[in-house]
Amino acid sequence: MPVVAEREHRAFQDLARAPLPRLYGLARRLAGRDAEDLVQETLVRAFKSYEDLKSPQAAGAWFSTIMVNCARDRLRKEGRSVREVSLEELDEFSLYRHIAEEDPFPYSDTLHADFLGLFDAEDVTSVLETLPAHYRAPMVLRYVEGLPTKRIARMLELPLGTVLAQLHRGRKLFERALWDYAERTRLLEKGDGG
Amino acid sequence: MITCADAVKELWEYLDRELPENERARVEEHLNFCRTCCGELEFAEELQRFMRSRQSDEIPDDVRRRLEGILSELKEP
């Protein structure tokens, strides 16, 4: 490798090393078990467009944007086989009501908070992983990364209305998935002192 | 006047400030008298905080080693 290229390569390596945990965390939320693949793809793509990076201070956001682009391209490839979820199935579900009706902790005065208190970060990542990828991506970008919906629409190259609809369904799916996960993994029993 | 079912459908958009002004006003009117939907709204807010707070950016050592291996193998752009 020529000296200049070698120096650039070293600079890129130094730049990419620090945000690796953050990138891996985002990849876990966006791609679940394929997280490591997604980080690899992001690093390769970032290196190819390294000269586009305006300043090292912007590296964190730059890597994250490239990762979202990679995730978006993966979604497009999978797009044809995506199973649409019927909104009718979901619309009636309210986790708030469901917790109150099922009353998993009869002696609790803070039923809903106690239910959410059952979940740690790993549990929430597992619940997000159960969502179809095209609902998961907007959910993660909006409610974990805190990005505005218009920006998400631009990043995913989707009409705003599509993103809003995906968020609506994604929220319902997430609520139902939280309850299903708590039942399946017996979190509810732990919370009940069992 | 909107029903509880309609209000609940719009609570997250309400919190996200994604509703047009007229729909926002209808949700607010409903929330002014419906205690159950206020509970739903508080829970939706709690769920949003929950999603932000329950995240970890830890990277297992073996994954980090493999990714750093990828970094050192990258060819010039």
Tab-separated table of N, CA and C in Angstrom, chain A residues 39-138:
chain	number	residue	atom	x	y	z
A	39	VAL	N	-22.637	-4.465	10.542
A	39	VAL	CA	-21.509	-3.590	10.900
A	39	VAL	C	-20.389	-3.756	9.870
A	40	GLN	N	-20.102	-5.000	9.493
A	40	GLN	CA	-19.046	-5.241	8.484
A	40	GLN	C	-19.340	-4.496	7.190
A	41	GLU	N	-20.585	-4.649	6.731
A	41	GLU	CA	-20.976	-3.996	5.479
A	41	GLU	C	-20.834	-2.474	5.611
A	42	THR	N	-21.206	-1.970	6.786
A	42	THR	CA	-21.102	-0.527	7.040
A	42	THR	C	-19.651	-0.062	6.982
A	43	LEU	N	-18.766	-0.827	7.607
A	43	LEU	CA	-17.349	-0.437	7.626
A	43	LEU	C	-16.769	-0.435	6.210
A	44	VAL	N	-17.120	-1.464	5.443
A	44	VAL	CA	-16.589	-1.560	4.074
A	44	VAL	C	-17.104	-0.386	3.239
A	45	ARG	N	-18.409	-0.103	3.373
A	45	ARG	CA	-18.999	0.980	2.578
A	45	ARG	C	-18.439	2.337	3.021
A	46	ALA	N	-18.247	2.486	4.327
A	46	ALA	CA	-17.714	3.750	4.846
A	46	ALA	C	-16.289	3.966	4.335
A	47	PHE	N	-15.509	2.911	4.325
A	47	PHE	CA	-14.114	3.050	3.872
A	47	PHE	C	-14.069	3.476	2.406
A	48	LYS	N	-14.985	2.891	1.612
A	48	LYS	CA	-15.028	3.240	0.182
A	48	LYS	C	-15.370	4.706	-0.027
A	49	SER	N	-16.173	5.268	0.887
A	49	SER	CA	-16.567	6.676	0.693
A	49	SER	C	-15.926	7.576	1.750
A	50	TYR	N	-14.778	7.154	2.249
A	50	TYR	CA	-14.096	7.874	3.329
A	50	TYR	C	-13.856	9.343	2.962
A	51	GLU	N	-13.547	9.573	1.698
A	51	GLU	CA	-13.238	10.958	1.298
A	51	GLU	C	-14.475	11.867	1.382
A	52	ASP	N	-15.677	11.278	1.477
A	52	ASP	CA	-16.894	12.096	1.613
A	52	ASP	C	-17.061	12.668	3.021
A	53	LEU	N	-16.362	12.099	3.999
A	53	LEU	CA	-16.510	12.569	5.374
A	53	LEU	C	-15.871	13.943	5.526
A	54	LYS	N	-16.709	14.905	5.936
A	54	LYS	CA	-16.215	16.288	5.984
A	54	LYS	C	-15.260	16.519	7.151
A	55	SER	N	-15.626	15.991	8.341
A	55	SER	CA	-14.736	16.216	9.482
A	55	SER	C	-14.824	15.013	10.419
A	56	PRO	N	-13.727	14.700	11.100
A	56	PRO	CA	-13.733	13.554	12.015
A	56	PRO	C	-14.790	13.698	13.109
A	57	GLN	N	-15.143	14.947	13.460
A	57	GLN	CA	-16.143	15.165	14.515
A	57	GLN	C	-17.519	14.618	14.101
A	58	ALA	N	-17.733	14.537	12.784
A	58	ALA	CA	-19.044	14.079	12.302
A	58	ALA	C	-19.062	12.565	12.076
A	59	ALA	N	-17.981	11.890	12.480
A	59	ALA	CA	-17.847	10.469	12.120
A	59	ALA	C	-18.974	9.607	12.686
A	60	GLY	N	-19.365	9.868	13.938
A	60	GLY	CA	-20.389	9.033	14.563
A	60	GLY	C	-21.681	9.029	13.756
A	61	ALA	N	-22.172	10.248	13.445
A	61	ALA	CA	-23.419	10.366	12.677
A	61	ALA	C	-23.232	9.806	11.262
A	62	TRP	N	-22.035	10.009	10.721
A	62	TRP	CA	-21.736	9.527	9.354
A	62	TRP	C	-21.818	7.991	9.294
A	63	PHE	N	-21.181	7.321	10.253
A	63	PHE	CA	-21.242	5.851	10.287
A	63	PHE	C	-22.684	5.373	10.473
A	64	SER	N	-23.422	6.042	11.374
A	64	SER	CA	-24.810	5.620	11.623
A	64	SER	C	-25.655	5.760	10.364
A	65	THR	N	-25.454	6.874	9.630
A	65	THR	CA	-26.235	7.083	8.406
A	65	THR	C	-25.904	5.995	7.381
A	66	ILE	N	-24.622	5.665	7.266
A	66	ILE	CA	-24.243	4.611	6.311
A	66	ILE	C	-24.876	3.282	6.732
A	67	MET	N	-24.902	3.042	8.040
A	67	MET	CA	-25.522	1.795	8.502
A	67	MET	C	-27.011	1.755	8.149
A	68	VAL	N	-27.705	2.882	8.358
A	68	VAL	CA	-29.137	2.912	8.020
A	68	VAL	C	-29.318	2.679	6.512
A	69	ASN	N	-28.435	3.260	5.707
A	69	ASN	CA	-28.515	3.036	4.257
A	69	ASN	C	-28.328	1.553	3.922
A	70	CYS	N	-27.361	0.925	4.568
A	70	CYS	CA	-27.138	-0.512	4.333
A	70	CYS	C	-28.379	-1.309	4.741
A	71	ALA	N	-28.943	-0.953	5.912
A	71	ALA	CA	-30.133	-1.664	6.397
A	71	ALA	C	-31.300	-1.455	5.431
A	72	ARG	N	-31.428	-0.217	4.922
A	72	ARG	CA	-32.502	0.091	3.964
A	72	ARG	C	-32.346	-0.755	2.695
A	73	ASP	N	-31.111	-0.875	2.200
A	73	ASP	CA	-30.898	-1.660	0.986
A	73	ASP	C	-31.227	-3.131	1.218
A	74	ARG	N	-30.902	-3.614	2.420
A	74	ARG	CA	-31.254	-5.003	2.747
A	74	ARG	C	-32.781	-5.184	2.770
A	75	LEU	N	-33.463	-4.175	3.346
A	75	LEU	CA	-34.924	-4.247	3.403
A	75	LEU	C	-35.519	-4.333	2.006
A	76	ARG	N	-34.941	-3.557	1.083
A	76	ARG	CA	-35.461	-3.545	-0.293
A	76	ARG	C	-35.310	-4.921	-0.930
A	77	LYS	N	-34.183	-5.552	-0.659
A	77	LYS	CA	-33.970	-6.888	-1.232
A	77	LYS	C	-34.989	-7.875	-0.687
A	78	GLU	N	-35.288	-7.720	0.613
A	78	GLU	CA	-36.249	-8.640	1.245
A	78	GLU	C	-37.691	-8.231	0.931
A	79	GLY	N	-37.850	-7.000	0.420
A	79	GLY	CA	-39.169	-6.379	0.298
A	79	GLY	C	-40.242	-7.222	-0.346
A	80	ARG	N	-39.860	-7.929	-1.378
A	80	ARG	CA	-40.873	-8.696	-2.123
A	80	ARG	C	-41.538	-9.782	-1.290
A	81	SER	N	-40.776	-10.327	-0.335
A	81	SER	CA	-41.328	-11.461	0.407
A	81	SER	C	-41.876	-11.065	1.780
A	82	VAL	N	-41.991	-9.756	1.997
A	82	VAL	CA	-42.434	-9.297	3.316
A	82	VAL	C	-43.898	-9.647	3.561
A	83	ARG	N	-44.154	-10.154	4.776
A	83	ARG	CA	-45.533	-10.469	5.133
A	83	ARG	C	-46.158	-9.209	5.722
A	84	GLU	N	-47.211	-8.727	5.069
A	84	GLU	CA	-47.905	-7.559	5.607
A	84	GLU	C	-48.734	-7.987	6.813
A	85	VAL	N	-48.810	-7.114	7.782
A	85	VAL	CA	-49.589	-7.440	8.968
A	85	VAL	C	-50.917	-6.710	8.874
A	86	SER	N	-51.996	-7.467	9.121
A	86	SER	CA	-53.309	-6.849	9.035
A	86	SER	C	-53.526	-5.897	10.205
A	87	LEU	N	-53.894	-4.674	9.887
A	87	LEU	CA	-54.102	-3.681	10.934
A	87	LEU	C	-55.336	-4.035	11.763
A	88	GLU	N	-56.282	-4.687	11.095
A	88	GLU	CA	-57.493	-5.072	11.838
A	88	GLU	C	-57.155	-5.998	13.000
A	89	GLU	N	-56.213	-6.935	12.739
A	89	GLU	CA	-55.787	-7.863	13.792
A	89	GLU	C	-55.226	-7.094	14.987
A	90	LEU	N	-54.559	-6.003	14.671
A	90	LEU	CA	-53.777	-5.306	15.685
A	90	LEU	C	-54.509	-4.157	16.343
A	91	ASP	N	-55.379	-3.526	15.598
A	91	ASP	CA	-55.917	-2.238	16.032
A	91	ASP	C	-56.639	-2.314	17.361
A	92	GLU	N	-57.227	-3.465	17.624
A	92	GLU	CA	-57.994	-3.606	18.855
A	92	GLU	C	-57.095	-3.775	20.070
A	93	PHE	N	-55.802	-4.119	19.829
A	93	PHE	CA	-54.939	-4.427	20.961
A	93	PHE	C	-54.418	-3.168	21.637
A	94	SER	N	-54.551	-3.149	22.961
A	94	SER	CA	-53.952	-2.074	23.753
A	94	SER	C	-53.219	-2.733	24.911
A	95	LEU	N	-51.901	-2.551	24.962
A	95	LEU	CA	-51.131	-3.168	26.046
A	95	LEU	C	-51.575	-2.612	27.399
A	96	TYR	N	-51.889	-1.329	27.419
A	96	TYR	CA	-52.346	-0.693	28.665
A	96	TYR	C	-53.575	-1.428	29.219
A	97	ARG	N	-54.557	-1.640	28.324
A	97	ARG	CA	-55.783	-2.333	28.754
A	97	ARG	C	-55.501	-3.797	29.078
A	98	HIS	N	-54.663	-4.415	28.226
A	98	HIS	CA	-54.388	-5.844	28.378
A	98	HIS	C	-53.747	-6.126	29.749
A	99	ILE	N	-52.799	-5.271	30.146
A	99	ILE	CA	-52.144	-5.457	31.452
A	99	ILE	C	-53.183	-5.315	32.568
A	100	ALA	N	-54.047	-4.292	32.423
A	100	ALA	CA	-55.073	-4.077	33.460
A	100	ALA	C	-56.025	-5.268	33.529
A	101	GLU	N	-56.401	-5.802	32.361
A	101	GLU	CA	-57.346	-6.924	32.354
A	101	GLU	C	-56.710	-8.211	32.885
A	102	GLU	N	-55.479	-8.466	32.455
A	102	GLU	CA	-54.821	-9.711	32.891
A	102	GLU	C	-54.345	-9.616	34.343
A	103	ASP	N	-54.072	-8.404	34.782
A	103	ASP	CA	-53.660	-8.130	36.164
A	103	ASP	C	-52.601	-9.123	36.674
A	104	PRO	N	-51.400	-9.103	36.055
A	104	PRO	CA	-50.413	-10.127	36.414
A	104	PRO	C	-49.859	-9.992	37.841
A	105	PHE	N	-49.969	-8.823	38.437
A	105	PHE	CA	-49.453	-8.649	39.808
A	105	PHE	C	-50.571	-8.071	40.671
A	106	PRO	N	-51.445	-8.941	41.163
A	106	PRO	CA	-52.670	-8.469	41.826
A	106	PRO	C	-52.426	-7.554	43.026
A	107	TYR	N	-51.239	-7.641	43.647
A	107	TYR	CA	-51.018	-6.824	44.844
A	107	TYR	C	-50.291	-5.516	44.541
A	108	SER	N	-50.098	-5.245	43.241
A	108	SER	CA	-49.330	-4.055	42.873
A	108	SER	C	-50.221	-2.823	42.712
A	109	ASP	N	-49.700	-1.690	43.186
A	109	ASP	CA	-50.379	-0.404	42.951
A	109	ASP	C	-49.834	0.278	41.705
A	110	THR	N	-48.757	-0.282	41.164
A	110	THR	CA	-48.107	0.338	39.996
A	110	THR	C	-47.953	-0.729	38.907
A	111	LEU	N	-49.092	-1.293	38.543
A	111	LEU	CA	-49.140	-2.459	37.655
A	111	LEU	C	-48.370	-2.254	36.353
A	112	HIS	N	-48.632	-1.140	35.665
A	112	HIS	CA	-48.034	-0.939	34.337
A	112	HIS	C	-46.528	-0.709	34.437
A	113	ALA	N	-46.116	0.078	35.433
A	113	ALA	CA	-44.675	0.317	35.609
A	113	ALA	C	-43.981	-0.977	36.000
A	114	ASP	N	-44.646	-1.778	36.836
A	114	ASP	CA	-44.044	-3.051	37.240
A	114	ASP	C	-43.877	-3.974	36.043
A	115	PHE	N	-44.861	-3.944	35.142
A	115	PHE	CA	-44.747	-4.783	33.940
A	115	PHE	C	-43.521	-4.362	33.125
A	116	LEU	N	-43.373	-3.086	32.866
A	116	LEU	CA	-42.225	-2.617	32.062
A	116	LEU	C	-40.910	-2.867	32.805
A	117	GLY	N	-40.967	-2.842	34.119
A	117	GLY	CA	-39.765	-3.069	34.922
A	117	GLY	C	-39.211	-4.478	34.795
A	118	LEU	N	-40.000	-5.379	34.216
A	118	LEU	CA	-39.526	-6.761	34.036
A	118	LEU	C	-38.448	-6.871	32.963
A	119	PHE	N	-38.402	-5.878	32.067
A	119	PHE	CA	-37.564	-5.996	30.858
A	119	PHE	C	-36.235	-5.287	31.044
A	120	ASP	N	-35.148	-5.984	30.687
A	120	ASP	CA	-33.866	-5.280	30.616
A	120	ASP	C	-33.543	-4.999	29.139
A	121	ALA	N	-32.382	-4.390	28.901
A	121	ALA	CA	-32.031	-3.979	27.534
A	121	ALA	C	-32.015	-5.166	26.575
A	122	GLU	N	-31.504	-6.294	27.062
A	122	GLU	CA	-31.413	-7.484	26.203
A	122	GLU	C	-32.810	-7.975	25.813
A	123	ASP	N	-33.736	-7.930	26.779
A	123	ASP	CA	-35.121	-8.340	26.497
A	123	ASP	C	-35.735	-7.451	25.418
A	124	VAL	N	-35.513	-6.134	25.537
A	124	VAL	CA	-36.131	-5.214	24.579
A	124	VAL	C	-35.550	-5.430	23.179
A	125	THR	N	-34.238	-5.682	23.114
A	125	THR	CA	-33.637	-5.988	21.808
A	125	THR	C	-34.271	-7.260	21.229
A	126	SER	N	-34.494	-8.256	22.075
A	126	SER	CA	-35.116	-9.506	21.607
A	126	SER	C	-36.543	-9.265	21.125
A	127	VAL	N	-37.268	-8.397	21.834
A	127	VAL	CA	-38.651	-8.096	21.412
A	127	VAL	C	-38.633	-7.365	20.073
A	128	LEU	N	-37.734	-6.389	19.927
A	128	LEU	CA	-37.649	-5.656	18.652
A	128	LEU	C	-37.324	-6.614	17.508
A	129	GLU	N	-36.509	-7.614	17.824
A	129	GLU	CA	-36.094	-8.567	16.788
A	129	GLU	C	-37.276	-9.372	16.237
A	130	THR	N	-38.336	-9.512	17.041
A	130	THR	CA	-39.487	-10.286	16.563
A	130	THR	C	-40.332	-9.486	15.560
A	131	LEU	N	-40.103	-8.184	15.479
A	131	LEU	CA	-40.895	-7.365	14.542
A	131	LEU	C	-40.384	-7.560	13.113
A	132	PRO	N	-41.272	-7.621	12.128
A	132	PRO	CA	-40.795	-7.634	10.743
A	132	PRO	C	-39.886	-6.427	10.494
A	133	ALA	N	-38.812	-6.651	9.714
A	133	ALA	CA	-37.750	-5.638	9.590
A	133	ALA	C	-38.274	-4.281	9.118
A	134	HIS	N	-39.281	-4.258	8.232
A	134	HIS	CA	-39.716	-2.955	7.718
A	134	HIS	C	-40.569	-2.191	8.723
A	135	TYR	N	-41.001	-2.829	9.807
A	135	TYR	CA	-41.614	-2.093	10.913
A	135	TYR	C	-40.548	-1.744	11.942
A	136	ARG	N	-39.586	-2.659	12.108
A	136	ARG	CA	-38.565	-2.466	13.136
A	136	ARG	C	-37.700	-1.231	12.854
A	137	ALA	N	-37.286	-1.065	11.600
A	137	ALA	CA	-36.355	0.034	11.283
A	137	ALA	C	-36.936	1.406	11.656
A	138	PRO	N	-38.154	1.747	11.219
A	138	PRO	CA	-38.685	3.062	11.630
A	138	PRO	C	-38.882	3.172	13.143
